[in-house]
Amino acid sequence: MEGINILTIKVPLKDANKVKTILIREENLDGNYKTLKERLFVYFPIKTSFKTKYVITNKELETLEHLPHSLKDALKTILTKDEMEKVKTAYDCIGDIAILEIDRELRKKEKVIANTLLRVRRDIKTVVRKEGSHEGTFRVQKMKYLAGENKKETIHKENNIRLMLDIEKVYFSPRLSLERMRIAELVNNSKSRKSKNKKSVNKEDILVMFSGCAPYCCVIAKNAKNKVNSIIGIEINPEGHKYGLENIKLNKLDNVCNINLINGDVKKEIPKLAKTNATFDRILMPLPKHAEDFLPEALAVSKKGTIIHFYDFLHEEKFNEAVEKIKKACEKAKKNCKILEIVKCGQHSPRTFRICVDFRVE
Ligand SMILES: C[S@@+](CC[C@H](N)C(=O)[O-])C[C@H]1O[C@@H](n2cnc3c(N)ncnc32)[C@H](O)[C@@H]1O
């Protein structure tokens, strides 16, 4: 044992709790050292000697490791001032995996930074670094393993559900949890559904385009369960679809409502649904890049009263462009629409936001 000889009070085990309470009350317990238990006695580290029926003696005790409160605090003792100015100490967590962004100039220190994070956050088991941005049709992102357990699959918890996913094989953003709950709370909400009878509880049929590993499907099914009749999710990435199916099982949602996940292209799958005259009460379009290309498909399975959630990335001075895209597509489909709300649900870059335009087909 590597310890330091310090002042202690030797207390029989049976009196340990009582004495500890007194030491804390008197502010005489030395929090820099670990308490030692030896057979029938406990040695409490104390700051000063005092008159007592117990034995005061010197004892070799281990020092207590004081963990810094944040990655930033911990790095202050490891990086130079110059490096501290460049390091990004904010990070995302998906399950027990932390995802860092590290500038090129600091890459030689990336392992040190990752190991420091593991020391600060005991709940994190793996640290990775983003390599590049979301790419291709699947919108997936490469991650470089840095420290801890070498794994990319985890279980993430949000909004009363658990989501299993591989952070490299399927798109998932923990930052959208509030947005997912916002939509779940809108389900069968009389204000957005324009229901004349506020008591009407017609359950909704919901279509989630671009469903990924099914976070929207699961959050809605779990949190609006009495208000949903059916949910269909469509996802083109086979890995994303596979995790989607897993997540329905993981959250025991099969029996909550009728959930059907389809592995396919929205462009091909929706015409098949339209052929069966399927229509939906609510349609989600969480593909902010190019969602407008899929508005004709969404409108093809809409009916009077359908609410569509259309996502886009736009500069704060250009939110109206999303409204224009919607109006143009509705005109082409010979449908009327009413814009209900424009919601900022994330920041993409300075002054550019992920927005959701909620509109109703009239
Ligand atoms: C931005 S991600 C959103 C995923 C999920 N909804 C979420 O919030 O985590 C967009 C998803 O759309 C899928 N996707 C892209 N084009 C598609 C298409 N034509 N048909 C079906 N899915 C598509 C991608 O594979 C990706 O998983």
Short mmCIF file of C-alpha atoms and ligand atoms in Angstrom, two decimals:
data_model
loop_
_atom_site.label_atom_id
_atom_site.label_comp_id
_atom_site.label_asym_id
_atom_site.label_seq_id
_atom_site.Cartn_x
_atom_site.Cartn_y
_atom_site.Cartn_z
CA MET A 1 0.00 0.00 0.00
CA GLU A 2 1.30 3.43 -0.92
CA GLY A 3 0.26 5.64 2.01
CA ILE A 4 1.13 8.56 4.23
CA ASN A 5 1.46 8.54 8.00
CA ILE A 6 -1.31 10.75 9.26
CA LEU A 7 -3.32 11.44 12.39
CA THR A 8 -6.21 9.02 12.98
CA ILE A 9 -8.73 8.05 15.59
CA LYS A 10 -8.93 4.29 16.24
CA VAL A 11 -12.54 3.30 16.89
CA PRO A 12 -14.05 -0.15 17.56
CA LEU A 13 -16.24 -1.25 14.63
CA LYS A 14 -19.42 -1.09 16.73
CA ASP A 15 -18.89 2.66 17.39
CA ALA A 16 -17.74 3.56 13.87
CA ASN A 17 -20.98 5.15 12.60
CA LYS A 18 -21.52 7.17 15.75
CA VAL A 19 -17.95 8.54 15.75
CA LYS A 20 -18.01 9.28 12.01
CA THR A 21 -21.18 11.35 12.46
CA ILE A 22 -19.50 13.35 15.24
CA LEU A 23 -16.32 13.89 13.18
CA ILE A 24 -18.35 15.17 10.23
CA ARG A 25 -20.43 17.44 12.47
CA GLU A 26 -17.26 18.83 14.10
CA GLU A 27 -15.63 19.20 10.64
CA ASN A 28 -12.71 17.12 11.88
CA LEU A 29 -12.79 14.26 9.33
CA ASP A 30 -9.88 14.67 6.89
CA GLY A 31 -11.41 14.13 3.46
CA ASN A 32 -8.02 13.81 1.78
CA TYR A 33 -7.46 10.25 3.02
CA LYS A 34 -9.26 6.91 2.92
CA THR A 35 -10.68 5.37 6.10
CA LEU A 36 -8.92 2.10 7.00
CA LYS A 37 -10.66 -0.99 8.41
CA GLU A 38 -8.44 -3.45 10.27
CA ARG A 39 -10.06 -6.46 11.94
CA LEU A 40 -12.16 -5.02 14.82
CA PHE A 41 -11.20 -1.35 14.39
CA VAL A 42 -11.69 1.51 11.98
CA TYR A 43 -9.09 4.29 11.61
CA PHE A 44 -10.65 7.63 10.66
CA PRO A 45 -8.28 10.33 9.34
CA ILE A 46 -8.66 13.46 11.48
CA LYS A 47 -7.44 17.03 11.11
CA THR A 48 -6.62 17.71 14.77
CA SER A 49 -6.20 15.73 17.94
CA PHE A 50 -8.83 16.10 20.65
CA LYS A 51 -9.72 14.68 24.05
CA THR A 52 -11.55 11.35 23.62
CA LYS A 53 -11.93 7.91 25.15
CA TYR A 54 -10.65 6.43 21.86
CA VAL A 55 -6.99 6.11 20.84
CA ILE A 56 -5.49 8.88 18.70
CA THR A 57 -2.59 7.47 16.70
CA ASN A 58 -0.58 7.90 13.52
CA LYS A 59 -1.46 5.44 10.77
CA GLU A 60 -0.48 4.94 7.15
CA LEU A 61 -3.54 5.76 5.00
CA GLU A 62 -4.06 5.95 1.24
CA THR A 63 -4.84 9.35 -0.26
CA LEU A 64 -8.28 9.86 -1.84
CA GLU A 65 -8.28 10.59 -5.55
CA HIS A 66 -10.16 13.83 -6.14
CA LEU A 67 -11.80 13.66 -9.52
CA PRO A 68 -12.07 16.88 -11.49
CA HIS A 69 -15.66 17.93 -12.17
CA SER A 70 -15.36 18.32 -15.92
CA LEU A 71 -13.18 17.38 -18.87
CA LYS A 72 -12.16 21.04 -19.12
CA ASP A 73 -10.98 21.13 -15.48
CA ALA A 74 -9.09 17.86 -15.87
CA LEU A 75 -7.34 18.95 -19.07
CA LYS A 76 -6.10 22.21 -17.52
CA THR A 77 -3.34 20.24 -15.76
CA ILE A 78 -2.43 18.25 -18.88
CA LEU A 79 -2.59 20.64 -21.85
CA THR A 80 -0.77 23.90 -22.41
CA LYS A 81 -2.67 27.21 -22.40
CA ASP A 82 -2.38 27.30 -26.17
CA GLU A 83 -3.77 23.76 -26.49
CA MET A 84 -6.58 24.57 -24.03
CA GLU A 85 -7.75 27.31 -26.37
CA LYS A 86 -8.06 24.80 -29.22
CA VAL A 87 -9.59 21.85 -27.39
CA LYS A 88 -13.37 21.27 -27.69
CA THR A 89 -14.54 20.05 -24.29
CA ALA A 90 -18.19 19.59 -25.29
CA TYR A 91 -19.04 16.12 -26.53
CA ASP A 92 -22.05 13.94 -27.34
CA CYS A 93 -22.80 10.68 -25.58
CA ILE A 94 -24.66 7.83 -27.24
CA GLY A 95 -25.25 5.26 -24.50
CA ASP A 96 -21.90 4.72 -22.79
CA ILE A 97 -19.88 5.94 -25.80
CA ALA A 98 -18.55 9.52 -25.79
CA ILE A 99 -17.94 11.18 -29.14
CA LEU A 100 -15.24 13.85 -29.19
CA GLU A 101 -14.36 16.38 -31.85
CA ILE A 102 -10.61 17.02 -31.89
CA ASP A 103 -8.92 19.58 -34.15
CA ARG A 104 -6.14 18.33 -36.42
CA GLU A 105 -3.46 20.25 -34.45
CA LEU A 106 -4.42 18.41 -31.25
CA ARG A 107 -4.52 14.91 -32.73
CA LYS A 108 -1.18 13.94 -31.14
CA LYS A 109 -2.88 14.46 -27.77
CA GLU A 110 -6.14 12.66 -28.66
CA LYS A 111 -5.44 9.52 -26.59
CA VAL A 112 -4.51 11.60 -23.54
CA ILE A 113 -7.71 13.63 -23.91
CA ALA A 114 -9.80 10.46 -24.34
CA ASN A 115 -8.24 8.76 -21.29
CA THR A 116 -8.78 11.91 -19.24
CA LEU A 117 -12.47 11.81 -20.15
CA LEU A 118 -12.66 8.18 -18.99
CA ARG A 119 -11.25 9.26 -15.60
CA VAL A 120 -13.71 12.14 -15.25
CA ARG A 121 -16.84 10.27 -16.38
CA ARG A 122 -16.92 6.80 -14.82
CA ASP A 123 -20.20 6.04 -16.65
CA ILE A 124 -18.46 6.31 -20.03
CA LYS A 125 -16.91 3.08 -21.24
CA THR A 126 -15.64 4.04 -24.72
CA VAL A 127 -14.29 7.24 -26.25
CA VAL A 128 -14.21 7.81 -30.01
CA ARG A 129 -13.49 10.76 -32.27
CA LYS A 130 -15.63 11.97 -35.18
CA GLU A 131 -13.91 11.46 -38.51
CA GLY A 132 -15.60 13.54 -41.18
CA SER A 133 -19.29 14.37 -41.35
CA HIS A 134 -22.53 12.51 -42.10
CA GLU A 135 -22.19 11.09 -45.58
CA GLY A 136 -24.06 9.34 -48.38
CA THR A 137 -27.65 8.18 -48.56
CA PHE A 138 -27.42 6.48 -45.15
CA ARG A 139 -26.08 9.71 -43.49
CA VAL A 140 -23.53 7.67 -41.51
CA GLN A 141 -20.34 9.00 -39.96
CA LYS A 142 -16.92 7.36 -39.45
CA MET A 143 -15.64 7.22 -35.86
CA LYS A 144 -12.08 6.53 -34.69
CA TYR A 145 -11.68 4.44 -31.53
CA LEU A 146 -9.55 6.25 -28.93
CA ALA A 147 -9.88 4.73 -25.44
CA GLY A 148 -11.75 2.33 -23.17
CA GLU A 149 -13.64 -0.70 -24.48
CA ASN A 150 -13.10 -1.12 -28.21
CA LYS A 151 -16.74 -1.22 -29.36
CA LYS A 152 -19.16 0.82 -31.46
CA GLU A 153 -22.46 -0.76 -30.41
CA THR A 154 -24.28 0.54 -27.35
CA ILE A 155 -27.71 1.03 -25.79
CA HIS A 156 -28.87 4.63 -25.51
CA LYS A 157 -31.62 5.72 -23.13
CA GLU A 158 -34.00 8.63 -23.81
CA ASN A 159 -37.69 9.51 -23.40
CA ASN A 160 -38.49 6.27 -21.52
CA ILE A 161 -37.06 4.02 -24.22
CA ARG A 162 -33.81 2.17 -24.94
CA LEU A 163 -32.21 2.18 -28.38
CA MET A 164 -29.57 -0.29 -29.46
CA LEU A 165 -27.36 0.89 -32.31
CA ASP A 166 -23.89 0.87 -33.83
CA ILE A 167 -22.81 4.51 -33.90
CA GLU A 168 -20.97 3.96 -37.20
CA LYS A 169 -23.54 1.86 -39.05
CA VAL A 170 -26.67 3.94 -38.56
CA TYR A 171 -27.48 7.65 -38.18
CA PHE A 172 -28.53 8.66 -34.69
CA SER A 173 -28.43 12.02 -32.92
CA PRO A 174 -29.00 12.19 -29.14
CA ARG A 175 -29.54 15.94 -29.59
CA LEU A 176 -32.97 15.32 -31.15
CA SER A 177 -34.52 13.73 -28.07
CA LEU A 178 -36.56 16.85 -27.23
CA GLU A 179 -37.83 17.06 -30.80
CA ARG A 180 -38.88 13.40 -30.70
CA MET A 181 -40.82 14.03 -27.49
CA ARG A 182 -42.39 17.17 -28.98
CA ILE A 183 -43.84 15.08 -31.80
CA ALA A 184 -45.00 12.35 -29.40
CA GLU A 185 -46.81 15.01 -27.36
CA LEU A 186 -48.55 16.35 -30.48
CA VAL A 187 -50.06 12.96 -31.30
CA ASN A 188 -53.80 13.30 -31.04
CA ASN A 189 -53.49 16.71 -29.49
CA SER A 190 -56.77 18.43 -30.37
CA LYS A 191 -55.04 21.80 -31.04
CA SER A 192 -52.87 20.49 -33.84
CA ARG A 193 -55.47 18.01 -35.17
CA LYS A 194 -58.15 20.75 -35.52
CA SER A 195 -60.62 18.42 -33.86
CA LYS A 196 -63.96 20.11 -33.16
CA ASN A 197 -64.67 17.57 -30.48
CA LYS A 198 -61.88 17.89 -27.95
CA LYS A 199 -62.85 14.56 -26.44
CA SER A 200 -62.37 12.73 -29.72
CA VAL A 201 -59.79 10.03 -29.25
CA ASN A 202 -59.51 8.60 -32.74
CA LYS A 203 -56.18 6.89 -32.69
CA GLU A 204 -53.64 8.05 -35.26
CA ASP A 205 -52.08 6.19 -38.17
CA ILE A 206 -48.51 7.50 -38.42
CA LEU A 207 -45.90 7.24 -41.17
CA VAL A 208 -42.24 7.80 -40.26
CA MET A 209 -40.22 8.21 -43.46
CA PHE A 210 -36.42 7.72 -43.05
CA SER A 211 -36.93 5.89 -39.76
CA GLY A 212 -33.28 4.92 -39.05
CA CYS A 213 -32.96 2.68 -35.98
CA ALA A 214 -36.56 3.72 -35.15
CA PRO A 215 -36.09 6.40 -32.47
CA TYR A 216 -39.21 8.35 -33.55
CA CYS A 217 -41.28 5.15 -33.86
CA CYS A 218 -40.26 3.97 -30.39
CA VAL A 219 -40.63 7.34 -28.63
CA ILE A 220 -44.10 7.85 -30.11
CA ALA A 221 -45.27 4.27 -29.46
CA LYS A 222 -44.03 4.38 -25.86
CA ASN A 223 -45.14 7.89 -24.88
CA ALA A 224 -48.38 8.28 -26.86
CA LYS A 225 -49.41 4.66 -26.75
CA ASN A 226 -53.14 5.15 -26.17
CA LYS A 227 -53.35 7.62 -29.03
CA VAL A 228 -51.73 5.55 -31.77
CA ASN A 229 -53.37 2.96 -33.97
CA SER A 230 -50.47 2.15 -36.28
CA ILE A 231 -46.95 3.25 -37.12
CA ILE A 232 -45.13 2.48 -40.36
CA GLY A 233 -41.39 3.27 -40.58
CA ILE A 234 -39.43 3.19 -43.84
CA GLU A 235 -35.62 2.99 -43.82
CA ILE A 236 -33.28 2.30 -46.74
CA ASN A 237 -30.19 1.33 -44.67
CA PRO A 238 -30.41 -2.44 -43.92
CA GLU A 239 -28.32 -2.00 -40.74
CA GLY A 240 -30.56 0.83 -39.54
CA HIS A 241 -33.63 -1.31 -40.29
CA LYS A 242 -32.10 -4.26 -38.39
CA TYR A 243 -31.57 -2.11 -35.28
CA GLY A 244 -35.08 -0.67 -35.70
CA LEU A 245 -36.56 -4.17 -35.45
CA GLU A 246 -34.35 -4.90 -32.41
CA ASN A 247 -35.51 -1.71 -30.71
CA ILE A 248 -39.21 -2.48 -31.14
CA LYS A 249 -38.50 -5.80 -29.36
CA LEU A 250 -36.20 -4.24 -26.76
CA ASN A 251 -38.96 -1.83 -25.70
CA LYS A 252 -41.73 -4.45 -25.96
CA LEU A 253 -43.67 -2.22 -28.33
CA ASP A 254 -45.05 -4.92 -30.66
CA ASN A 255 -48.22 -5.15 -28.59
CA VAL A 256 -48.63 -1.44 -27.86
CA CYS A 257 -49.82 -0.64 -31.38
CA ASN A 258 -49.44 -1.99 -34.86
CA ILE A 259 -45.81 -1.19 -35.78
CA ASN A 260 -44.44 -2.18 -39.15
CA LEU A 261 -40.89 -1.33 -40.22
CA ILE A 262 -40.05 -1.58 -43.91
CA ASN A 263 -36.51 -1.84 -45.27
CA GLY A 264 -36.71 0.09 -48.52
CA ASP A 265 -36.66 3.35 -50.46
CA VAL A 266 -39.43 5.82 -49.65
CA LYS A 267 -39.67 6.57 -53.39
CA LYS A 268 -40.55 2.91 -54.08
CA GLU A 269 -42.40 1.91 -50.91
CA ILE A 270 -44.87 4.80 -50.73
CA PRO A 271 -46.33 4.22 -54.20
CA LYS A 272 -47.00 0.64 -53.04
CA LEU A 273 -48.84 1.96 -49.96
CA ALA A 274 -50.72 4.52 -52.09
CA LYS A 275 -51.93 1.70 -54.35
CA THR A 276 -53.70 0.16 -51.34
CA ASN A 277 -55.33 3.59 -50.72
CA ALA A 278 -53.42 3.91 -47.43
CA THR A 279 -53.49 7.38 -45.88
CA PHE A 280 -52.01 8.68 -42.63
CA ASP A 281 -53.02 11.14 -39.92
CA ARG A 282 -49.41 12.19 -39.32
CA ILE A 283 -46.30 11.96 -41.53
CA LEU A 284 -42.74 12.61 -40.32
CA MET A 285 -39.98 13.55 -42.79
CA PRO A 286 -36.74 13.59 -40.72
CA LEU A 287 -34.29 13.94 -43.61
CA PRO A 288 -33.35 17.62 -43.44
CA LYS A 289 -31.16 17.42 -46.53
CA HIS A 290 -33.41 17.09 -49.62
CA ALA A 291 -36.68 16.32 -47.76
CA GLU A 292 -38.41 18.41 -50.44
CA ASP A 293 -37.61 15.68 -52.99
CA PHE A 294 -39.95 13.41 -51.03
CA LEU A 295 -42.88 15.82 -50.52
CA PRO A 296 -44.81 14.35 -53.52
CA GLU A 297 -44.67 10.91 -51.83
CA ALA A 298 -45.80 12.33 -48.47
CA LEU A 299 -48.68 14.20 -50.10
CA ALA A 300 -49.69 11.07 -52.06
CA VAL A 301 -50.59 9.29 -48.80
CA SER A 302 -52.06 12.33 -47.06
CA LYS A 303 -55.74 13.23 -46.62
CA LYS A 304 -57.65 16.27 -45.36
CA GLY A 305 -56.35 16.87 -41.83
CA THR A 306 -53.04 15.02 -42.18
CA ILE A 307 -50.25 16.76 -40.30
CA ILE A 308 -46.82 16.65 -41.92
CA HIS A 309 -43.56 17.40 -40.08
CA PHE A 310 -41.11 18.64 -42.70
CA TYR A 311 -37.44 19.03 -41.66
CA ASP A 312 -34.88 21.33 -43.29
CA PHE A 313 -31.52 22.98 -42.61
CA LEU A 314 -31.78 26.73 -43.19
CA HIS A 315 -30.11 30.01 -42.33
CA GLU A 316 -32.17 31.93 -39.78
CA GLU A 317 -33.04 34.57 -42.37
CA LYS A 318 -34.28 31.97 -44.86
CA PHE A 319 -36.80 29.85 -42.92
CA ASN A 320 -39.43 30.99 -45.40
CA GLU A 321 -37.72 28.93 -48.11
CA ALA A 322 -39.03 25.78 -46.40
CA VAL A 323 -42.56 27.19 -46.51
CA GLU A 324 -42.11 27.95 -50.22
CA LYS A 325 -40.97 24.36 -50.89
CA ILE A 326 -44.08 23.04 -49.13
CA LYS A 327 -46.45 25.40 -50.94
CA LYS A 328 -44.94 24.54 -54.32
CA ALA A 329 -45.27 20.78 -53.71
CA CYS A 330 -48.87 21.17 -52.46
CA GLU A 331 -49.80 23.23 -55.51
CA LYS A 332 -48.37 20.53 -57.77
CA ALA A 333 -50.29 17.84 -55.88
CA LYS A 334 -53.42 20.03 -56.03
CA LYS A 335 -53.73 20.13 -52.25
CA ASN A 336 -54.15 23.06 -49.88
CA CYS A 337 -52.09 23.40 -46.75
CA LYS A 338 -51.93 25.47 -43.59
CA ILE A 339 -48.60 26.15 -41.92
CA LEU A 340 -49.02 25.49 -38.20
CA GLU A 341 -45.61 26.17 -36.73
CA ILE A 342 -41.91 26.52 -37.54
CA VAL A 343 -39.80 25.01 -34.77
CA LYS A 344 -36.02 25.34 -34.33
CA CYS A 345 -34.89 21.89 -33.24
CA GLY A 346 -31.11 22.05 -33.52
CA GLN A 347 -28.19 24.12 -34.74
CA HIS A 348 -26.31 23.00 -37.82
CA SER A 349 -23.71 25.78 -38.02
CA PRO A 350 -23.56 29.42 -36.87
CA ARG A 351 -26.98 30.97 -37.66
CA THR A 352 -28.07 27.85 -39.60
CA PHE A 353 -30.67 25.67 -37.90
CA ARG A 354 -32.39 22.34 -38.22
CA ILE A 355 -36.03 23.38 -38.39
CA CYS A 356 -39.29 21.51 -38.49
CA VAL A 357 -42.25 23.01 -40.34
CA ASP A 358 -45.49 21.49 -39.09
CA PHE A 359 -48.26 21.85 -41.67
CA ARG A 360 -51.75 20.49 -42.14
CA VAL A 361 -53.24 19.31 -45.42
CA GLU A 362 -56.62 21.10 -45.81
C1 LIG B 1 -31.10 12.04 -40.85
S1 LIG B 1 -31.33 10.30 -40.76
C2 LIG B 1 -32.68 10.18 -39.63
C3 LIG B 1 -32.81 8.82 -39.03
C4 LIG B 1 -33.82 8.73 -37.87
N1 LIG B 1 -35.13 9.18 -38.26
C5 LIG B 1 -33.33 9.47 -36.66
O1 LIG B 1 -33.88 10.53 -36.34
O2 LIG B 1 -32.39 9.00 -36.01
C6 LIG B 1 -32.06 9.97 -42.31
C7 LIG B 1 -32.30 8.48 -42.58
O3 LIG B 1 -32.96 8.36 -43.85
C8 LIG B 1 -32.50 7.23 -44.51
N2 LIG B 1 -32.81 7.42 -45.93
C9 LIG B 1 -32.19 8.25 -46.82
N3 LIG B 1 -32.80 8.18 -48.02
C10 LIG B 1 -33.84 7.32 -47.90
C11 LIG B 1 -34.84 6.84 -48.78
N4 LIG B 1 -34.90 7.26 -50.06
N5 LIG B 1 -35.76 5.96 -48.32
C12 LIG B 1 -35.70 5.53 -47.04
N6 LIG B 1 -34.78 5.93 -46.14
C13 LIG B 1 -33.86 6.83 -46.56
C14 LIG B 1 -31.02 7.16 -44.17
O4 LIG B 1 -30.48 5.88 -44.30
C15 LIG B 1 -31.03 7.66 -42.70
O5 LIG B 1 -31.11 6.58 -41.81
#
